[in-house]
Amino acid sequence: MPSALPLSAVLLSLLTAPPKAPAAATKDVGPSPQVAERLIGAALTEGHAYARLAELTDGIGPRLSGSEGAEAAVQWAKRSFEADGVKVWLEPVKVPRWVRGEESARVLASAGRFREHPLSIMALGGSVGTPAGGLTAEVIEVRSLDEVAALGDKVKGKIVFFNHAMAEAADYGKYAGLRTRGASVAAKAGAVGALVRSLATASLRSPHTGAMRYEDGVAQVPSASVSVEDAELLHRLLVGGPVKVELKLGCKTLPDADSFNVVAEVKGREKPQEVVLLGAHLDSWDVGTGAHDDGAGVTMVMETARLLAKLKPAPRRTVRVVLFMNEENGLRGGKAYAEAHAAELANHVAALEMDSGGGKPLGVALRAGPGGEELVRPWLRPLEALGAGKMLPGEAGGADISPLIPARVPFVGVRVDSSRYFDVHHSHADTLDKVDPKDLAQSTAALAWVSYVLAEVPGVLPRPEAPPSEAPKAPAAPVGAPKPSAP
Amino acid sequence: MPSALPLSAVLLSLLTAPPKAPAAATKDVGPSPQVAERLIGAALTEGHAYARLAELTDGIGPRLSGSEGAEAAVQWAKRSFEADGVKVWLEPVKVPRWVRGEESARVLASAGRFREHPLSIMALGGSVGTPAGGLTAEVIEVRSLDEVAALGDKVKGKIVFFNHAMAEAADYGKYAGLRTRGASVAAKAGAVGALVRSLATASLRSPHTGAMRYEDGVAQVPSASVSVEDAELLHRLLVGGPVKVELKLGCKTLPDADSFNVVAEVKGREKPQEVVLLGAHLDSWDVGTGAHDDGAGVTMVMETARLLAKLKPAPRRTVRVVLFMNEENGLRGGKAYAEAHAAELANHVAALEMDSGGGKPLGVALRAGPGGEELVRPWLRPLEALGAGKMLPGEAGGADISPLIPARVPFVGVRVDSSRYFDVHHSHADTLDKVDPKDLAQSTAALAWVSYVLAEVPGVLPRPEAPPSEAPKAPAAPVGAPKPSAP
Ligand SMILES: [Zn+2]
Ligand SMILES: [Zn+2]
């Protein structure tokens, strides 16, 4: 935007010229280049984010809502904030408690056509189990939810196999509805189960789980993800005639459990009532160790809090870190935060969620009213050497902060490279080794600086338009998705 | 080699000049360019090799020696040769019968350091099982076989964890000994088990199995492969102190089973007693469907036989295809062939084994006496447009043909690109989708032409030096390895 250039030039001169009246001038000028040095230098050299990520993934491991791992993660996060000298408290959240059981599936042999094949599958989170002896039915392949209804009676008594063509990270939003809604769409047409091709950009026979939801009043049928290889096998076998699959899922839903959002904050020196919210989600799936999803986000926001807490003076506004519980299979933490803090949401001047993995930083996106970019862009220069000094197109967002949309909280996104994120997302392979310590440090540096800018800049982001309806509204992407426009 | 150039020029002129006395000249000139057109054109356009590979992998699936899958593969191969009009017979081979059972492993929690972690493992082929309740012991990490002895008493009662730095396909030979010999080396030092980092060039928490052997007179301890990710986890956890692992393997060895090498041949028109042997192995591991290892090789040699059988007149010499049984865990098929055909090995003028996957062709390698290259090089021109018209350094070989070394049979290698072979080798992910039909067709074309040249060329390859000892000798690479110099 051309109008930003003069503003930027003015600010640049302010930054480089000696302050006229030191104390007052510092306050008015806003973000300080010395702080940029300190935050970026520390994030790039001290390695705290990666060390914390190792504690969370190797030390605690998977942490699905309601599990012992999730409880351990809450206590670890609290202890860690305390050790960093950051004020921290827990806010209660009732979470669903879904547990995986023994699970397996196989294609039954078809005399003269093919012998039996094991299928590499994982129950989708929230699925009911099958009868103990399993469920055996013919498979019918579709490419979309709409195709199910179009097939009419052919679906009755079958397992609907949702195939798709996900090839790159950007395709996630296109096909995630097959996973979240497939089982109910299939059941409405009379199906007895659903198999969904894994939402994955790489596979070595690796199934990828994720949340699914049953529609009210529709029969609940078992639903599992199937590896890309086995989806292609099913497709090939179906070309030659009927294919029967036996599916055994031992998963079940237990009563809701008590858990917590972990909330920490660095109080603002001048406008403590104004809150810049930095979010990430502490829960993960029950397989892998949630290193990219969302251990990386958790450790980036924790490290940002640690670095900001050491600043003297503190930033102008309060920076609040929320480690949300239950992003993956319920969003209860995000909803609980919005409810518990409803009275102060008008003072939430910005919210940001890190939940697209630990890749290197790419730039900053916004969801704000007109003029938002002009407020932020002039302050991105310190991120240029990290390749992240750009305003990026696409709206900022995040599943856990989506309940703040009705309150018109401006959203900021520190975008990271998530082109390989779906290689491991929601799979056994989302482990520490997949996160590059350099990338994590660079994104932490970008986040720390952007957070400080939001807390220190003299003005605040214009608030975005109110959404069409007042009702809390999920973002375009499904639960568990990264920001809708993640690359 | 400079001396090859004049010969090449002479042959080129013979090929392009009109034949003087048609019938006799054709016979003397050797391989015909019209045959090059026919073989390469057919292999590239008819898609038989890939269609057969689909039958073998999707239709039959895994085929470990002694299993129903292996028996089905033998019958399928026999029927297929018959359908192709190629003479075929079965030659008996007694094979070991090893069966995998339920298997799992986990790192036990260490209070204050880490919670429990599941380990992604697979028993190595030939391993004994653990007691039903599993085996629990501390883990000790080593990088080499030699390091075990150097550790002395520290190994006693422990599970030795063989870690290594395999990064690319060429590293396979360097580290395969950890897998084949690790358990016995560990047991000699008092260990109770062995975990071996998977020999893999890609991983999504994917274990890779493979053969291991117990030394005579050494205690037989259970041995399993562990995924690359979990090897790195063990390494990280061991930095902080003791790590205990529980290992449960339900595998066992049953009595030897009856099986077969499948032998097919196209009789030579002029020197039927001279044999050009084309090998591949019909068995596979019990996970995945052995698409690259060695379904690709099997279908390439089968298609070569089909195409050569259609030639009128037939090639000068006999081309014999042997689909060996039990390359993966015993080499019984290779040994049985060498024994059963001992009397005619002096008439084996060349042997070639395709066992490095279904990648695109790169060129030709030899293991022959001086002058061998000069015989073959002039005939590689038809492969230039496939990128395979080169003589390559490194010796040709193959596990199943290695028992022919004492008989000084010249070896030929049609090398394929195996740079990604170890991404899936011996794992659940070695499935049809990993084989590119274009690459498979091109390597089949190269193989068909080279095979025809060997059967038709007026001279024969000089035989290589006798090996130092008369005893049958395994090649440098371990059982299950591709040609030692595979890229
Ligand atoms: Zn996430
Ligand atoms: Zn092989």
PDB file of C-alpha atoms in Angstrom, chain A residues 50 54-55 57-62 67-70 72 102 113-118 202-206 208 229-230 232-233 236-237 287-289 423-424 427-434, chain B residues 50 54-55 57-62 67-70 72 102 113-118 202-206 208 229-230 232-233 236-237 287-289 423-424 427-434:
ATOM      1  CA  TYR A  50      13.839 -26.364  21.104  1.00  0.00           C
ATOM      2  CA  ALA A  54      12.278 -31.827  23.669  1.00  0.00           C
ATOM      3  CA  GLU A  55      10.886 -31.785  27.227  1.00  0.00           C
ATOM      4  CA  THR A  57       7.730 -34.381  23.206  1.00  0.00           C
ATOM      5  CA  ASP A  58      10.404 -36.739  24.551  1.00  0.00           C
ATOM      6  CA  GLY A  59       9.616 -36.090  28.189  1.00  0.00           C
ATOM      7  CA  ILE A  60       5.828 -36.100  28.086  1.00  0.00           C
ATOM      8  CA  GLY A  61       4.913 -37.415  24.662  1.00  0.00           C
ATOM      9  CA  PRO A  62       1.342 -37.636  23.367  1.00  0.00           C
ATOM     10  CA  SER A  67      -5.179 -38.363  29.142  1.00  0.00           C
ATOM     11  CA  GLU A  68      -2.388 -38.590  31.709  1.00  0.00           C
ATOM     12  CA  GLY A  69      -0.125 -37.043  29.115  1.00  0.00           C
ATOM     13  CA  ALA A  70      -2.353 -33.996  28.848  1.00  0.00           C
ATOM     14  CA  ALA A  72       1.392 -33.965  32.723  1.00  0.00           C
ATOM     15  CA  GLU A 102      -6.908 -52.284  19.524  1.00  0.00           C
ATOM     16  CA  ARG A 113      -8.712 -62.050  -7.864  1.00  0.00           C
ATOM     17  CA  PHE A 114      -6.613 -61.300  -4.826  1.00  0.00           C
ATOM     18  CA  ARG A 115      -5.438 -62.672  -1.541  1.00  0.00           C
ATOM     19  CA  GLU A 116      -6.055 -61.011   1.829  1.00  0.00           C
ATOM     20  CA  HIS A 117      -4.343 -57.663   2.491  1.00  0.00           C
ATOM     21  CA  PRO A 118      -3.863 -55.939   5.836  1.00  0.00           C
ATOM     22  CA  ALA A 202       3.821 -38.020   2.256  1.00  0.00           C
ATOM     23  CA  SER A 203       3.259 -41.608   3.206  1.00  0.00           C
ATOM     24  CA  LEU A 204       5.143 -44.758   4.013  1.00  0.00           C
ATOM     25  CA  ARG A 205       1.954 -46.719   4.655  1.00  0.00           C
ATOM     26  CA  SER A 206       1.230 -44.185   7.422  1.00  0.00           C
ATOM     27  CA  HIS A 208      -3.165 -39.977   9.791  1.00  0.00           C
ATOM     28  CA  GLU A 229      -1.046 -46.620  -0.108  1.00  0.00           C
ATOM     29  CA  ASP A 230      -3.997 -48.638   1.077  1.00  0.00           C
ATOM     30  CA  GLU A 232      -4.744 -46.613  -3.704  1.00  0.00           C
ATOM     31  CA  LEU A 233      -4.891 -50.382  -3.215  1.00  0.00           C
ATOM     32  CA  ARG A 236      -7.236 -50.549  -7.773  1.00  0.00           C
ATOM     33  CA  LEU A 237      -9.015 -53.578  -6.351  1.00  0.00           C
ATOM     34  CA  VAL A 287       0.003 -40.995  18.340  1.00  0.00           C
ATOM     35  CA  GLY A 288       3.350 -39.387  17.688  1.00  0.00           C
ATOM     36  CA  THR A 289       4.393 -36.736  20.177  1.00  0.00           C
ATOM     37  CA  ASP A 423       3.803 -35.218   5.913  1.00  0.00           C
ATOM     38  CA  VAL A 424       3.544 -35.981   9.623  1.00  0.00           C
ATOM     39  CA  SER A 427       0.468 -39.362  12.557  1.00  0.00           C
ATOM     40  CA  HIS A 428       2.947 -41.524  14.461  1.00  0.00           C
ATOM     41  CA  ALA A 429       5.701 -39.602  12.696  1.00  0.00           C
ATOM     42  CA  ASP A 430       5.044 -36.196  14.268  1.00  0.00           C
ATOM     43  CA  THR A 431       8.117 -36.443  16.464  1.00  0.00           C
ATOM     44  CA  LEU A 432      10.919 -34.151  17.604  1.00  0.00           C
ATOM     45  CA  ASP A 433      13.312 -35.137  14.820  1.00  0.00           C
ATOM     46  CA  LYS A 434      10.944 -33.552  12.284  1.00  0.00           C
TER      47      LYS A 434
ATOM     48  CA  TYR B  50       3.753 -53.433 -14.768  1.00  0.00           C
ATOM     49  CA  ALA B  54       0.167 -55.580 -10.136  1.00  0.00           C
ATOM     50  CA  GLU B  55      -0.879 -59.247 -10.249  1.00  0.00           C
ATOM     51  CA  THR B  57       1.733 -57.439  -5.503  1.00  0.00           C
ATOM     52  CA  ASP B  58      -1.989 -56.632  -5.371  1.00  0.00           C
ATOM     53  CA  GLY B  59      -3.109 -60.114  -6.326  1.00  0.00           C
ATOM     54  CA  ILE B  60      -0.746 -62.213  -4.246  1.00  0.00           C
ATOM     55  CA  GLY B  61       0.921 -59.788  -1.873  1.00  0.00           C
ATOM     56  CA  PRO B  62       3.686 -60.746   0.546  1.00  0.00           C
ATOM     57  CA  SER B  67       4.136 -69.038   3.295  1.00  0.00           C
ATOM     58  CA  GLU B  68       0.910 -69.467   1.356  1.00  0.00           C
ATOM     59  CA  GLY B  69       1.813 -66.288  -0.498  1.00  0.00           C
ATOM     60  CA  ALA B  70       5.082 -67.813  -1.687  1.00  0.00           C
ATOM     61  CA  ALA B  72       0.696 -68.802  -4.676  1.00  0.00           C
ATOM     62  CA  GLU B 102       2.434 -60.248  17.728  1.00  0.00           C
ATOM     63  CA  ARG B 113      12.774 -37.786  33.147  1.00  0.00           C
ATOM     64  CA  PHE B 114      10.258 -39.141  30.659  1.00  0.00           C
ATOM     65  CA  ARG B 115       6.975 -40.924  30.340  1.00  0.00           C
ATOM     66  CA  GLU B 116       6.491 -44.231  28.548  1.00  0.00           C
ATOM     67  CA  HIS B 117       7.002 -44.270  24.759  1.00  0.00           C
ATOM     68  CA  PRO B 118       5.880 -46.943  22.319  1.00  0.00           C
ATOM     69  CA  ALA B 202      13.396 -42.283   4.573  1.00  0.00           C
ATOM     70  CA  SER B 203      11.164 -42.846   7.549  1.00  0.00           C
ATOM     71  CA  LEU B 204       7.774 -41.940   8.863  1.00  0.00           C
ATOM     72  CA  ARG B 205       8.263 -44.012  12.023  1.00  0.00           C
ATOM     73  CA  SER B 206       8.654 -47.030   9.711  1.00  0.00           C
ATOM     74  CA  HIS B 208      12.485 -52.076   8.139  1.00  0.00           C
ATOM     75  CA  GLU B 229      12.725 -41.914  14.699  1.00  0.00           C
ATOM     76  CA  ASP B 230      12.723 -44.267  17.659  1.00  0.00           C
ATOM     77  CA  GLU B 232      16.939 -41.151  17.568  1.00  0.00           C
ATOM     78  CA  LEU B 233      14.599 -41.062  20.564  1.00  0.00           C
ATOM     79  CA  ARG B 236      18.412 -38.715  23.067  1.00  0.00           C
ATOM     80  CA  LEU B 237      16.985 -40.426  26.132  1.00  0.00           C
ATOM     81  CA  VAL B 287       5.321 -56.985   5.186  1.00  0.00           C
ATOM     82  CA  GLY B 288       4.519 -54.772   2.241  1.00  0.00           C
ATOM     83  CA  THR B 289       4.064 -56.574  -1.051  1.00  0.00           C
ATOM     84  CA  ASP B 423      13.045 -45.648   1.442  1.00  0.00           C
ATOM     85  CA  VAL B 424      10.751 -48.675   1.326  1.00  0.00           C
ATOM     86  CA  SER B 427       9.099 -52.307   4.998  1.00  0.00           C
ATOM     87  CA  HIS B 428       5.303 -52.105   4.938  1.00  0.00           C
ATOM     88  CA  ALA B 429       5.669 -49.368   2.324  1.00  0.00           C
ATOM     89  CA  ASP B 430       7.192 -51.518  -0.442  1.00  0.00           C
ATOM     90  CA  THR B 431       3.964 -51.484  -2.436  1.00  0.00           C
ATOM     91  CA  LEU B 432       2.949 -51.136  -6.076  1.00  0.00           C
ATOM     92  CA  ASP B 433       2.421 -47.372  -5.908  1.00  0.00           C
ATOM     93  CA  LYS B 434       6.159 -46.919  -5.283  1.00  0.00           C
TER      94      LYS B 434
END
